[in-house]
PDB file of C-alpha atoms in Angstrom:
ATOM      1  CA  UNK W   1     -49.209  -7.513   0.950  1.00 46.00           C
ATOM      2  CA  UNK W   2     -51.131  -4.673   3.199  1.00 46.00           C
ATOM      3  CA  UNK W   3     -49.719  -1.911   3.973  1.00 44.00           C
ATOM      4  CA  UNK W   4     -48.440  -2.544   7.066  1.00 49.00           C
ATOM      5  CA  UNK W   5     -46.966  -5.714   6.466  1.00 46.00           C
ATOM      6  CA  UNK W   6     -44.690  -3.273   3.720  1.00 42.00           C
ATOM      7  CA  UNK W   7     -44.222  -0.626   6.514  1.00 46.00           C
ATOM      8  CA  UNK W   8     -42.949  -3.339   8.978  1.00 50.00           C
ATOM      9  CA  UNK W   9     -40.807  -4.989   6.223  1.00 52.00           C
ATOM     10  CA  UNK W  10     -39.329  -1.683   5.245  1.00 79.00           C
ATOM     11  CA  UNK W  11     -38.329  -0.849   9.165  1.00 81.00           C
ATOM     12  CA  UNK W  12     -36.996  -4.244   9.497  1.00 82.00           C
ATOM     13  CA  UNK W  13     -34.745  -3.793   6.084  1.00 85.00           C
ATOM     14  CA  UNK W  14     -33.768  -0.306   7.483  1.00 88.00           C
ATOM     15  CA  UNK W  15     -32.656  -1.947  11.171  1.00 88.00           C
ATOM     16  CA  UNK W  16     -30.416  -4.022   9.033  1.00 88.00           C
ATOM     17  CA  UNK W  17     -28.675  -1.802   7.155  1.00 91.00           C
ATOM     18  CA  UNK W  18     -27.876   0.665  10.332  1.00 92.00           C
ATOM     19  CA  UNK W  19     -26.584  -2.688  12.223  1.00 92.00           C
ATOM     20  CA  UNK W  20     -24.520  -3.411   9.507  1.00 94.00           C
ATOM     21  CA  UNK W  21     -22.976  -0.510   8.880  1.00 94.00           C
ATOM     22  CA  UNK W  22     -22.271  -0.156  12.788  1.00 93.00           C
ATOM     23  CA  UNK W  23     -20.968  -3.446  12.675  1.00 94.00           C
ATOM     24  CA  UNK W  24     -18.345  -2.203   9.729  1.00 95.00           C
ATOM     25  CA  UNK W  25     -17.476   0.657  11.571  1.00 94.00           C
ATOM     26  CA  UNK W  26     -16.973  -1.446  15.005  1.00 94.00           C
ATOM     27  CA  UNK W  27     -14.537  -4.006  12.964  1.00 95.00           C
ATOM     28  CA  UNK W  28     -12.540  -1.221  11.846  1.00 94.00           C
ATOM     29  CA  UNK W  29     -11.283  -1.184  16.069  1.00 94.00           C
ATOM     30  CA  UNK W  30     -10.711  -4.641  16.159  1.00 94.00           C
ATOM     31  CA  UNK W  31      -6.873  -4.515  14.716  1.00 93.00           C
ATOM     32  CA  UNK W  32      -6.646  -1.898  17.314  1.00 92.00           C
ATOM     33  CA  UNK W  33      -7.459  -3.589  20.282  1.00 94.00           C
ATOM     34  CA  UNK W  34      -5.389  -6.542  18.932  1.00 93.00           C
ATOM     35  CA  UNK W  35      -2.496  -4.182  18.600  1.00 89.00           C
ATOM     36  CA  UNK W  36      -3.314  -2.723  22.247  1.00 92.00           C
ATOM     37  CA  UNK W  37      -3.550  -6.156  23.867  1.00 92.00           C
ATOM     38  CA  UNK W  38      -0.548  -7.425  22.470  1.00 88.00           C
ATOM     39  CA  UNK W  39       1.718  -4.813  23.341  1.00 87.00           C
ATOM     40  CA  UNK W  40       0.483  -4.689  27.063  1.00 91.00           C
ATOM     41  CA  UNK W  41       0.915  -8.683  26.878  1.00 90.00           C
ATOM     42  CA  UNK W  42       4.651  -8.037  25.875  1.00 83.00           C
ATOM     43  CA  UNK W  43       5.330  -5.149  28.779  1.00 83.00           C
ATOM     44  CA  UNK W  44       3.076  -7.412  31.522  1.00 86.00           C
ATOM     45  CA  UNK W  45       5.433  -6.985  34.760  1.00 88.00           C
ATOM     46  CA  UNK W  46       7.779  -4.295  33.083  1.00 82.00           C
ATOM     47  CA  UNK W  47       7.967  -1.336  35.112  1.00 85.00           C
ATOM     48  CA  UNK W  48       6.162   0.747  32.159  1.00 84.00           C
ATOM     49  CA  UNK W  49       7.239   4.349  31.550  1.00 81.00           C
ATOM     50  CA  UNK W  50       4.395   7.039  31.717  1.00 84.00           C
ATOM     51  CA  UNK W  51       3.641   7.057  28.296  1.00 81.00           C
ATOM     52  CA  UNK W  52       3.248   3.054  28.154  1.00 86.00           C
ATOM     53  CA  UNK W  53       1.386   3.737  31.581  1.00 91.00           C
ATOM     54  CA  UNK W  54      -1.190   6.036  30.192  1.00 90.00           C
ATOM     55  CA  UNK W  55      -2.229   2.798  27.421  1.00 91.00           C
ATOM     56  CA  UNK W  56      -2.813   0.561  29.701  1.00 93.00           C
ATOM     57  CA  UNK W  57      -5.110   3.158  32.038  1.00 94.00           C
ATOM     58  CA  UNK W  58      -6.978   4.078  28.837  1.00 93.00           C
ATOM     59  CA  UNK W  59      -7.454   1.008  27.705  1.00 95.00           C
ATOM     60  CA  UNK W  60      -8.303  -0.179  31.529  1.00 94.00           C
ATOM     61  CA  UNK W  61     -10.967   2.588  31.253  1.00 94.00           C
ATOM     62  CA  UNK W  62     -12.119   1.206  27.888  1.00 94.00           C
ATOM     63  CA  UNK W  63     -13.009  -1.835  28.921  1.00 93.00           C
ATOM     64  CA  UNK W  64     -16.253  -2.019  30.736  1.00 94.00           C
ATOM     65  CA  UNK W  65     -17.417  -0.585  27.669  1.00 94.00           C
ATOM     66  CA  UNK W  66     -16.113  -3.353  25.679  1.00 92.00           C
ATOM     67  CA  UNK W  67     -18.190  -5.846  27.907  1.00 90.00           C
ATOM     68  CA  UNK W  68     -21.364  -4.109  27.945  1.00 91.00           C
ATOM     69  CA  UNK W  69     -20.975  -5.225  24.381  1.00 91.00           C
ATOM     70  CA  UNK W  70     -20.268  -8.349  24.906  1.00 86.00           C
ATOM     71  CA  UNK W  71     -23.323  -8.678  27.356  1.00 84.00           C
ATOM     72  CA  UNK W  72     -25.657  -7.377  24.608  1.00 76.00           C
ATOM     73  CA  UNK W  73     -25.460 -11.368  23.626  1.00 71.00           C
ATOM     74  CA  UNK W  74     -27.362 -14.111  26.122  1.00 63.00           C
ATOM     75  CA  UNK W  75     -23.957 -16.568  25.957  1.00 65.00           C
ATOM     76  CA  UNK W  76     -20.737 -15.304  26.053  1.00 66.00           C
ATOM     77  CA  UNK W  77     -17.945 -17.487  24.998  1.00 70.00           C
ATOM     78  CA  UNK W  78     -13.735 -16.391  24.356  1.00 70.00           C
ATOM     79  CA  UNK W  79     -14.353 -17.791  20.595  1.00 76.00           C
ATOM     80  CA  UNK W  80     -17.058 -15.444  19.884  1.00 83.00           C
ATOM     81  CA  UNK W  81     -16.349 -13.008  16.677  1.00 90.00           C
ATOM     82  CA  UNK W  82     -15.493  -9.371  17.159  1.00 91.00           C
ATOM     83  CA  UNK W  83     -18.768  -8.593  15.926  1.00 91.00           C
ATOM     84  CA  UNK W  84     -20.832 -11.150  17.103  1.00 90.00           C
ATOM     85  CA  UNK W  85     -23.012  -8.867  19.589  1.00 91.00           C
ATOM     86  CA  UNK W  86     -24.163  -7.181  16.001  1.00 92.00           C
ATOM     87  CA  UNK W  87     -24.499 -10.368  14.335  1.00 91.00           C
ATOM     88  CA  UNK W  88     -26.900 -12.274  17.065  1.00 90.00           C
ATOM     89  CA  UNK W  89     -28.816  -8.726  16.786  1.00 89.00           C
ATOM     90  CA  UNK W  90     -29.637  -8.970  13.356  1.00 89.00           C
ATOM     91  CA  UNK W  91     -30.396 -13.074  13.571  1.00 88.00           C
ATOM     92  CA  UNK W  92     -32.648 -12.626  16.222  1.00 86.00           C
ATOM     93  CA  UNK W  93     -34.674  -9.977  13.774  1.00 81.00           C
ATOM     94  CA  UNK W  94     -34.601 -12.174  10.550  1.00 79.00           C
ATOM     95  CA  UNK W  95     -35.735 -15.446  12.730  1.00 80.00           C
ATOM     96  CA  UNK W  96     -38.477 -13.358  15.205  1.00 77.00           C
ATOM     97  CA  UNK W  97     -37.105 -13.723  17.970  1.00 76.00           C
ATOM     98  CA  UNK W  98     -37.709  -9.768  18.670  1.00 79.00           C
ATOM     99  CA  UNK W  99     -40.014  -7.738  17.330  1.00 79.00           C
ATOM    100  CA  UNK W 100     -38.964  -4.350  15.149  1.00 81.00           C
ATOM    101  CA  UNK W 101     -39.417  -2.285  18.014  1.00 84.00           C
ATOM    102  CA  UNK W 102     -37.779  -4.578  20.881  1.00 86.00           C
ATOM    103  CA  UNK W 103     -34.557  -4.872  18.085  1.00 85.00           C
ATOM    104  CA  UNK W 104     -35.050  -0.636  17.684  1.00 88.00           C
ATOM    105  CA  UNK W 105     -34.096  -0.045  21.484  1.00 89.00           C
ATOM    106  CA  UNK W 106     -31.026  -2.679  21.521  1.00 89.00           C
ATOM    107  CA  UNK W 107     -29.582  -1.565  18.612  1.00 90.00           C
ATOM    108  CA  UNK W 108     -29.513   1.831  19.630  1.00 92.00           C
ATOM    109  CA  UNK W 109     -27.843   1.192  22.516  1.00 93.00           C
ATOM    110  CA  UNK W 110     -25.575  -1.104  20.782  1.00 94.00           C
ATOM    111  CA  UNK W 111     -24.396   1.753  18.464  1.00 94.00           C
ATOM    112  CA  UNK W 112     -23.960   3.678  21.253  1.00 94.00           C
ATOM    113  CA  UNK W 113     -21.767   1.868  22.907  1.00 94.00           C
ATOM    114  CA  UNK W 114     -19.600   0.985  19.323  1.00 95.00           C
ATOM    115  CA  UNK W 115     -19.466   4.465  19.223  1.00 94.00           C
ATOM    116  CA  UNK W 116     -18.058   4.852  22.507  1.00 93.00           C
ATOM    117  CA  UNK W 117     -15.432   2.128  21.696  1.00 95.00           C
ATOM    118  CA  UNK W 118     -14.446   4.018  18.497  1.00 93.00           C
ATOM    119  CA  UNK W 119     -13.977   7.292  19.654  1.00 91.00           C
ATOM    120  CA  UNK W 120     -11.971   6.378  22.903  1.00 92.00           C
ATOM    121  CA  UNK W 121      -9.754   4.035  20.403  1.00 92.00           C
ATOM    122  CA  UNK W 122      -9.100   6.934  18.605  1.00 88.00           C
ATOM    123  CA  UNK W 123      -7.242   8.390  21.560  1.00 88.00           C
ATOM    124  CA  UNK W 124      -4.901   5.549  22.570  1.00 90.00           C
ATOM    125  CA  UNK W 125      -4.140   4.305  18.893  1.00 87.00           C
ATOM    126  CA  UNK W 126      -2.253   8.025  18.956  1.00 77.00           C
ATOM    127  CA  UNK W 127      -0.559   6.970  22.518  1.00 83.00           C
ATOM    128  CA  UNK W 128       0.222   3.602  21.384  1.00 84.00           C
ATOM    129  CA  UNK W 129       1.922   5.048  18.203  1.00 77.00           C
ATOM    130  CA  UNK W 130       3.805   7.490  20.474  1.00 71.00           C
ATOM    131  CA  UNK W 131       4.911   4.276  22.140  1.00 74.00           C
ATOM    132  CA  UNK W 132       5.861   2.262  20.130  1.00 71.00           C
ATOM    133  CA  UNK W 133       7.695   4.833  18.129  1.00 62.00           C
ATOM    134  CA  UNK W 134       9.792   4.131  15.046  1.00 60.00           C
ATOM    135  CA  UNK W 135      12.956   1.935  15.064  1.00 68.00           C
ATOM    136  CA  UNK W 136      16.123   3.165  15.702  1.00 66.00           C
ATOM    137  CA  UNK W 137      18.640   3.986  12.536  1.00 71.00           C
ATOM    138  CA  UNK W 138      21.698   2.240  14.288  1.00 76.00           C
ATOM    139  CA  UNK W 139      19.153  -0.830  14.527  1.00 78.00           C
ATOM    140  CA  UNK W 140      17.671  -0.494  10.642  1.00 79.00           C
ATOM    141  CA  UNK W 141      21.494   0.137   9.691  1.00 79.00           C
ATOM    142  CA  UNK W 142      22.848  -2.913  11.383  1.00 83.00           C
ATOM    143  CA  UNK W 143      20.140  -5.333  10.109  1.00 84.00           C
ATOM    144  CA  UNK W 144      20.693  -4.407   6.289  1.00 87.00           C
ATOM    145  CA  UNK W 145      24.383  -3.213   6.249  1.00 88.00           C
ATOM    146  CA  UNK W 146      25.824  -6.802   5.448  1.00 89.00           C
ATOM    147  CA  UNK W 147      23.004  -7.414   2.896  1.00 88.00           C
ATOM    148  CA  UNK W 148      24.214  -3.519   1.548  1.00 89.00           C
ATOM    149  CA  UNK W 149      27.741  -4.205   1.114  1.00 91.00           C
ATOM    150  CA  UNK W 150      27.071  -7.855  -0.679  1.00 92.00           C
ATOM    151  CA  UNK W 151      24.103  -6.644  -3.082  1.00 92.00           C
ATOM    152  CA  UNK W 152      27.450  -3.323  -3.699  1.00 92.00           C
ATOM    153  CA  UNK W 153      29.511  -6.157  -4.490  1.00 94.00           C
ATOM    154  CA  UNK W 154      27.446  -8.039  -6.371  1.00 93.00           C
ATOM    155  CA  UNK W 155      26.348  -4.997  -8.644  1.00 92.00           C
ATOM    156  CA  UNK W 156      30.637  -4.220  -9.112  1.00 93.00           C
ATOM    157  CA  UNK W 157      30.429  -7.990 -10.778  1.00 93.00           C
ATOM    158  CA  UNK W 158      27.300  -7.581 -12.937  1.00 92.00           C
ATOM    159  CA  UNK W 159      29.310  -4.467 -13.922  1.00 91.00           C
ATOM    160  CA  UNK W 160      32.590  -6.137 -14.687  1.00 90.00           C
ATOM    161  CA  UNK W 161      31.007  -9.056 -16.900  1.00 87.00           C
ATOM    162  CA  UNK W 162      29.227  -6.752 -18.772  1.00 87.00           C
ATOM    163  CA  UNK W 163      32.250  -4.615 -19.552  1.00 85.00           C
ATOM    164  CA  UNK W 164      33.716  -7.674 -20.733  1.00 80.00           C
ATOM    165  CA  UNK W 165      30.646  -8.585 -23.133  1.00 76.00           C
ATOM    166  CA  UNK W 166      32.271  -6.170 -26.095  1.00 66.00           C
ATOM    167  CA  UNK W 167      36.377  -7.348 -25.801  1.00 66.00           C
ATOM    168  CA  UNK W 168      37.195 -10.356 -28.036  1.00 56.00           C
ATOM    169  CA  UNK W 169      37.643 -13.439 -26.787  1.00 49.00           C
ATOM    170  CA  UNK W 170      36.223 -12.823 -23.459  1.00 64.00           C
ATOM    171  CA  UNK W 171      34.865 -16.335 -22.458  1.00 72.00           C
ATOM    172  CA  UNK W 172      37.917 -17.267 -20.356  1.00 77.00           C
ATOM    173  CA  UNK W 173      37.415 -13.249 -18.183  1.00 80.00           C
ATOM    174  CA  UNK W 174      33.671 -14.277 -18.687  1.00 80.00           C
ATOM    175  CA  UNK W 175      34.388 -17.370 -16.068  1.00 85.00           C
ATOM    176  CA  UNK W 176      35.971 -15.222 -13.846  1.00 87.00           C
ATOM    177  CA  UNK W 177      33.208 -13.019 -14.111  1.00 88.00           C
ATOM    178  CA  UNK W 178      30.690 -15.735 -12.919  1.00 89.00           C
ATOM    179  CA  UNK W 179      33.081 -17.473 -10.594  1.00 92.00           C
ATOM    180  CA  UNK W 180      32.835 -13.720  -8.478  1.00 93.00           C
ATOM    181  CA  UNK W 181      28.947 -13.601  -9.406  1.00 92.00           C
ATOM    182  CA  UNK W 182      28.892 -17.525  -7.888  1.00 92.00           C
ATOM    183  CA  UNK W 183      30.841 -16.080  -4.664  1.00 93.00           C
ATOM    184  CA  UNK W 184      28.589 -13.036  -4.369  1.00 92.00           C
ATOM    185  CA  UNK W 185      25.571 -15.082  -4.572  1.00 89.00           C
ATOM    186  CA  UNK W 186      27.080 -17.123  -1.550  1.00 91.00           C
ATOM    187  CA  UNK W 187      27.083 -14.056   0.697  1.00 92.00           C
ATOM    188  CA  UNK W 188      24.138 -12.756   0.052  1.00 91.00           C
ATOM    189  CA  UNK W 189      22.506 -15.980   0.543  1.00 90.00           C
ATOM    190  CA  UNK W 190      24.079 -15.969   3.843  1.00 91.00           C
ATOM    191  CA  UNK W 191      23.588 -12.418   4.750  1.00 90.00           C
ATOM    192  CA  UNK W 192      19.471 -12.815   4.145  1.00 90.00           C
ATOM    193  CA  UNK W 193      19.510 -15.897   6.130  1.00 91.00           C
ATOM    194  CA  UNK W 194      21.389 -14.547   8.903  1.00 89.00           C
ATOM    195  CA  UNK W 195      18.987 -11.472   8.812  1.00 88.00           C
ATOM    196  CA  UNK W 196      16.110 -12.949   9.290  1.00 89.00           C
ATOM    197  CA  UNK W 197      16.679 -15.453  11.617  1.00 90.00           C
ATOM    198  CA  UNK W 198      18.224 -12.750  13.729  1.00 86.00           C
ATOM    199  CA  UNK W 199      15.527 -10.427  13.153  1.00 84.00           C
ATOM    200  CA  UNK W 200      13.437 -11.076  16.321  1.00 81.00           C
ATOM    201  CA  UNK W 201      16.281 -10.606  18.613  1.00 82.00           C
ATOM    202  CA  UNK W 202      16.264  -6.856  17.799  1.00 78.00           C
ATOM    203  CA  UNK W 203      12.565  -6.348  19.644  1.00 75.00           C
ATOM    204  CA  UNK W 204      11.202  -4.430  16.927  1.00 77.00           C
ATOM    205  CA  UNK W 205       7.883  -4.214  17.705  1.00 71.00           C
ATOM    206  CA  UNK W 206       5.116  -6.011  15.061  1.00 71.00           C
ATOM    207  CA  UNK W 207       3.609  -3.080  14.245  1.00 68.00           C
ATOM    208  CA  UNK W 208       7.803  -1.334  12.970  1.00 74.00           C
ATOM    209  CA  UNK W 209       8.152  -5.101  11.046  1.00 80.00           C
ATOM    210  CA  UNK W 210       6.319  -4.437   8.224  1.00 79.00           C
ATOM    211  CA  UNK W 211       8.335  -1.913   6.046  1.00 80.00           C
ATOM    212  CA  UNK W 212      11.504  -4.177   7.693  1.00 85.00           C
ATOM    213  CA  UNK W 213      10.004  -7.711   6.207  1.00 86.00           C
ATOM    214  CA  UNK W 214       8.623  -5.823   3.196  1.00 84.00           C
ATOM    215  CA  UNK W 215      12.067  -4.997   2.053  1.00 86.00           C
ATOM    216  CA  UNK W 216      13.695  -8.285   3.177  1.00 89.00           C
ATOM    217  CA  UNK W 217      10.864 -10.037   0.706  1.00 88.00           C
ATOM    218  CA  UNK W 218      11.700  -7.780  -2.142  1.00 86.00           C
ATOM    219  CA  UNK W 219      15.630  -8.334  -1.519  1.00 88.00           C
ATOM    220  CA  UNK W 220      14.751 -12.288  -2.134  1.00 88.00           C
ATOM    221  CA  UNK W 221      12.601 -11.382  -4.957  1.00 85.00           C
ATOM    222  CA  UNK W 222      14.888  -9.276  -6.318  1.00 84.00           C
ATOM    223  CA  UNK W 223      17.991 -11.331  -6.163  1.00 80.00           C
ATOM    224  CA  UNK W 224      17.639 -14.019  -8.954  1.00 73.00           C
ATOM    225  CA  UNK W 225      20.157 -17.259  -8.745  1.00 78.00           C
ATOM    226  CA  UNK W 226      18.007 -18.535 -11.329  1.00 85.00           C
ATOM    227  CA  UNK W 227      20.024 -16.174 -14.100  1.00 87.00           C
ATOM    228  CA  UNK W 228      23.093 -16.551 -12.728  1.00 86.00           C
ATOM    229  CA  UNK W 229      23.237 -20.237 -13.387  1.00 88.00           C
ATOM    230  CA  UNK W 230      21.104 -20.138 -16.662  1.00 87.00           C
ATOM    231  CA  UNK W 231      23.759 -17.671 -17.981  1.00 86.00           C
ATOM    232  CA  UNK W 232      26.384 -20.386 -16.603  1.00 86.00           C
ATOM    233  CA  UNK W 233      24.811 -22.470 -18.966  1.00 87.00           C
ATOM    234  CA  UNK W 234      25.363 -21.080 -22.063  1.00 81.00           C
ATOM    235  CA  UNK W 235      28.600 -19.561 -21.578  1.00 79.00           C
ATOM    236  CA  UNK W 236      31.079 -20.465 -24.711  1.00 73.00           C
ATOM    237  CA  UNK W 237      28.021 -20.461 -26.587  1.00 74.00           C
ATOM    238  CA  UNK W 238      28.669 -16.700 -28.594  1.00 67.00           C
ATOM    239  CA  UNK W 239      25.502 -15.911 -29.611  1.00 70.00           C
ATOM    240  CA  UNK W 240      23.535 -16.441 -26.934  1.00 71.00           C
ATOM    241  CA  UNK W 241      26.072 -15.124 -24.550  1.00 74.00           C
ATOM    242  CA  UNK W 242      25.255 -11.874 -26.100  1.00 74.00           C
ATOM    243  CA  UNK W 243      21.751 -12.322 -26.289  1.00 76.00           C
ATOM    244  CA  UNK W 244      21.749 -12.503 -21.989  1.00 83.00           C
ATOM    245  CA  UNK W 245      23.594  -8.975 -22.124  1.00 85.00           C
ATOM    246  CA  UNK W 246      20.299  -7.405 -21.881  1.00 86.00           C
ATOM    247  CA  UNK W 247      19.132  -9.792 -19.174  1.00 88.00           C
ATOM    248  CA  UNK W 248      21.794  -8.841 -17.021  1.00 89.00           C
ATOM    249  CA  UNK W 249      21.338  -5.001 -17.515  1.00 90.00           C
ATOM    250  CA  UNK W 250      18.165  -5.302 -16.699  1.00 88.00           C
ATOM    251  CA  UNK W 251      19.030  -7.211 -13.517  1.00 90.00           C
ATOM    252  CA  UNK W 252      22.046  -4.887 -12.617  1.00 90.00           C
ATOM    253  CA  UNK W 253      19.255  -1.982 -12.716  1.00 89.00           C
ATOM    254  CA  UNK W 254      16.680  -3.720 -10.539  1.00 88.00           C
ATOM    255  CA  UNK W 255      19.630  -4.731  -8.438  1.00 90.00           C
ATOM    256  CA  UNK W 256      20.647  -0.355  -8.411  1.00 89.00           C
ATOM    257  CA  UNK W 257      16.774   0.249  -7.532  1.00 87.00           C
ATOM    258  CA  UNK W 258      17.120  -2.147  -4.481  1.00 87.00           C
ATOM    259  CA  UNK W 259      20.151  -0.590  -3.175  1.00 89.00           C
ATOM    260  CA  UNK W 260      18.985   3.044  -3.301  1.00 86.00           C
ATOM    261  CA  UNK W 261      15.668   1.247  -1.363  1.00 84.00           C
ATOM    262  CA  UNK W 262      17.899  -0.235   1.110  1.00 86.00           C
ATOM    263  CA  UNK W 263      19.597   3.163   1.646  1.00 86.00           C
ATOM    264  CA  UNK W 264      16.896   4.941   2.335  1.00 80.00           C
ATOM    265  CA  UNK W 265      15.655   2.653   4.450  1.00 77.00           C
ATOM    266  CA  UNK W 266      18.915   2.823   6.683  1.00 78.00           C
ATOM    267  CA  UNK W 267      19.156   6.192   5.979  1.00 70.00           C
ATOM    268  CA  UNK W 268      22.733   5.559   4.645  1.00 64.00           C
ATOM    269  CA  UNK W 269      25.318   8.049   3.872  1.00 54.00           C
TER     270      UNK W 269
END
């Protein structure tokens, strides 16, 4: 290979690897702009307050900038990638399409202007935080209070049956041990439907969801009917009665670990 068939292939290998990493960095603002358009899609004909006023001006200013980029490719479609001014770049310098130094000047103005996107986004992710704020306690509290008091209940039970794991004879206060564990396990299976089917008529925006859902999945996880009714199984049965004592402990702490979760979440006193 001469010498400038390597100099050419290393320029072209080097063009690459700065497109790509532009690209990366531009694909970091795409969950922003998602998050932007979706909350000025929710507010569309709400008489905004400033602060919601001042998104949608930034983001009106942003825009232009976000179609130069677009217009970087020769056919523009709605289902195009994020990205895909970047990746028809690149294509066009692996099939020939443009020569090193034609690809040089566009991509340089291409990382311009994914620069430009970046550091405005930067600006009104910090007003669209200061929007959409954090949600309310009296909200948080009502959501898990009736999922609080049942998982309280339930832990009373667990406490109650294992009290009653070291008295003699104790299958007969054993079944009324698990007949409260079976009612318990009716409310709370209530409770966490009711939740979430409810949850989207509180307006919590997406973006305050996540810690909410997160602890709604780990109260399902958490809460096991499968030990309640394999310990139904095998009550009368002494010795492995006793060997589920250490079952339930376990479950009565995980259970404990939940609440304090849940209390914290609600900020509970």
């Amino acid at each position: 290979m001469a010498n400038n068939e390597i100099c050419h292939f290393s320029e072209r290998e080097l063009l690459i690897r700065d497109l790509e990493e532009a690209r990366e960095k531009y694909l970091e603002c795409e969950p922003i702009i998602r998050a932007i358009k979706q909350f000025l899609a929710r507010k569309h004909g709400e008489i905004l307050e400033k602060q919601e006023q001042d998104v949608k001006n930034s983001y009106k200013e942003l825009h232009p900038v976000l179609e130069e980029i677009q217009r970087e490719r020769g056919n523009i479609s709605e289902d195009d990638p994020f990205d895909a001014s970047f990746i028809d770049l690149i294509a066009s310098l692996d099939n020939g399409e443009y020569g090193v130094s034609e690809v040089t000047e566009k991509k340089e103005h291409l990382i311009r202007l994914s620069n430009e996107v970046c550091r405005k986004l930067d600006g009104i992710k910090l007003q669209l935080d200061c929007v959409i704020g954090v949600v309310p306690k009296a909200i948080r509290l009502e959501i898990f209070q009736n999922l609080l008091r049942a998982f309280g209940d339930l832990q009373e039970t667990l406490a109650g049956i294992l009290y009653n794991f070291d008295r003699d004879n104790n299958e007969s206060v054993l079944v009324e041990g698990m007949m409260k564990w079976a009612a318990n396990t009716g409310t709370v299976i209530s409770f966490l439907t009711e939740t979430i089917l409810n949850l989207n008529g509180y307006g919590i925006e997406e973006e305050q969801l996540e810690p909410i859902d997160k602890l709604l999945n780990r109260s399902i996880a958490v809460y096991s009917p499968d030990l309640f009714f394999d310990f139904v199984r095998i009550i009368g049965k002494t010795e492995e009665t006793i060997d589920y004592k250490e079952k339930i402990e376990d479950y009565q702490r995980d259970l404990g670990i939940l609440i304090d979760e849940i209390m914290s979440m609600t900020e509970y006193k």
